[in-house]
Structure formats: structure tokens, C-alpha cells
C-alpha atoms as one frame of an Amber mdcrd trajectory, in Angstrom:
protein
  -6.851   6.757  39.400  -5.336   6.282  36.112  -1.975   4.594  35.638  -1.195
   6.149  32.381   0.293   9.602  31.968  -0.782  12.064  29.324   1.701  12.665
  26.621   4.697  14.941  27.182   3.952  18.444  26.015   6.161  19.439  23.165
   8.586  22.325  23.778   7.345  25.314  21.757   9.504  26.256  18.757  12.199
  28.762  19.763  12.440  27.504  23.293  14.424  24.976  25.210  13.835  23.420
  28.658  16.619  22.628  31.108  16.976  21.485  34.645  20.524  22.835  34.937
  20.567  24.922  38.128  23.435  27.101  36.702  21.092  28.396  34.024  18.459
  29.785  36.413  18.279  33.606  36.414  17.569  33.856  40.110  17.035  37.648
  40.009  14.516  37.363  37.145  12.644  34.557  38.907  12.542  36.572  42.101
  11.231  39.545  40.316   8.501  37.581  38.604   7.353  35.740  41.584   7.666
  38.601  44.185   5.794  41.076  41.959   3.398  39.158  39.739   2.554  35.742
  41.305  -0.310  35.830  43.736   1.114  33.056  45.871   4.531  34.718  46.291
   3.937  38.500  46.371   6.555  40.118  48.520   8.692  37.091  48.818  12.209
  38.246  49.728  15.151  37.555  47.478  16.760  35.593  50.322  13.807  33.321
  50.710  13.640  32.815  46.888  17.290  31.943  46.708  16.850  29.427  49.506
  13.863  27.898  47.710  15.861  27.649  44.491  18.933  26.107  46.185  16.748
  23.459  47.931  14.693  22.462  44.946  14.920  20.817  41.514  14.488  23.748
  39.053  13.325  23.922  35.526  13.636  26.804  33.165  12.394  27.544  29.644
  14.817  29.597  27.624  14.563  31.496  24.375  16.809  29.430  22.013  18.113
  32.580  20.211  19.002  34.728  23.224  19.205  32.273  26.053  16.886  34.521
  28.145  14.825  32.704  30.657  11.060  32.887  29.712   9.555  30.552  32.297
  10.247  28.781  35.627   9.036  25.923  37.744  10.477  24.192  40.693   9.964
  20.854  42.443  10.572  20.150  46.144  11.237  16.404  46.236  13.050  13.545
  48.007  13.917  12.082  44.581  12.382   8.738  45.559   8.630   8.890  46.696
   7.180  12.407  46.783   7.231  15.671  44.880   5.608  19.121  45.240   5.422
  21.120  42.045   5.374  24.860  42.688   6.242  28.368  41.509   5.223  27.608
  37.978   5.515  30.978  36.160   5.634  32.103  32.556   6.824  35.564  31.703
   3.789  37.650  30.512   5.192  38.214  26.916   5.824  34.542  26.456   2.353
  33.280  27.666   0.084  31.369  25.385   2.836  29.396  23.654   2.564  26.271
  25.788   5.680  26.895  27.898   3.849  26.175  31.216   2.532  22.900  29.932
   5.956  21.939  28.579   7.641  22.817  31.923   5.145  20.709  33.901   5.535
  17.887  31.440   9.409  18.119  31.725   9.173  18.105  35.558   6.792  15.090
  35.496   8.965  13.086  33.015  12.195  13.958  35.040  10.652  12.494  38.175
   9.201   9.366  36.488  12.398   7.212  36.538  13.055   8.090  40.090   9.972
   6.116  41.214   8.168   9.133  42.694   4.643   7.960  43.303   2.906  11.295
  43.545   3.344  14.853  42.576   1.241  17.453  44.398   0.506  21.092  43.639
  -1.708  23.796  44.786  -3.431  26.357  42.423  -6.190  28.894  42.827  -6.800
  29.474  39.132  -5.202  26.903  36.811  -6.992  23.625  37.550  -7.812  23.088
  33.842  -4.164  23.642  32.750  -2.894  21.124  35.241  -5.717  18.678  34.501
  -4.375  18.554  30.867  -1.022  17.422  32.378  -2.678  14.552  34.284  -3.232
  16.218  37.660  -6.531  15.618  39.399  -8.240  16.729  42.613  -7.097  14.877
  45.771  -9.230  11.755  45.958  -9.567  11.931  49.752  -8.816  15.544  50.624
  -9.821  15.068  54.298  -6.724  12.898  54.794  -4.447  15.829  54.201  -3.442
  18.466  56.822  -1.401  21.567  56.885   0.417  23.513  59.582   0.891  27.288
  59.427   3.420  28.998  61.659   1.624  32.248  61.010  -2.137  31.885  60.914
  -2.497  35.000  58.796  -0.448  33.276  56.023  -2.569  30.753  54.048  -0.482
  30.241  50.948
């Protein structure tokens, strides 16, 4: 496993990234995820609000309007482990590098805390995350999962 990290993705012109929880547009994030993100379709607003309040959140914002254009959250103990999830870029803002910039911002935010690993799960964006330094689990058979509802596998 490499000990070097890829360079931080630049924030696209016209956007800024913030981890200020007060800036998160929770209603907008809920709408995006519950209606357009395969992993969170149908997620309730109550569940999403709980996820936001229990996580480290990142938003990408239009510099001119302040409107949120992308979102990512990290579940972490701020010391050893982090789970990157709910990375979403609004459809009109896609193709500008906002997702890569959010992932890089999260990674760099966690670096000085001493976090040893950041995990994520994706069905369709392996190449995107590989560009940010993520790689398949080296020994996947060491990892396990527990589902309260066997019908739910995400």
C-alpha cells in the first residue's frame, strides 16, 4: 500500500468547499439523496437529519449565490477510522470536478487527526475514487457486515 497521497484536487472556479455544518442545506441534501442516489432512495428526512448531525459534513457551494451544489459526509472517530459516504453532486454541477474536490477536502481534513484508513463503498465510481487514492480492500475476507434487515443490502 502506498504511503503517499495523491495531490489535493483543486476546487473548481466559482465554487468553495466548507465543512461548516451551519452551511449544509439539509432539505436539499435530503432531496438529492432520497430521490436520486441509488444507495439512499427513499431515505426519510428524519434519518438524513440524524446522519448529518452525527457526521463530519462537507459542502461545495456556488461562490456567487452560496447555493449548495454538492455534498459528502464522513462518519469518524476523529482519531483512527473514517467512512466516506453520501458523496453527491447536483446534476447541473456535474463534470466540473466537485466530487473529486470534496473527496480531497475530506481526506485532507482527516490527515492531521491521525486517521489511519478511510473506507467507502461504491457500485459505480471505482475509477473516480481511485484517482483520489482509494484502492480495493487488500484482504476483503477480513471484513464483515451485519444487516438488521436481510432485505437491505446497502
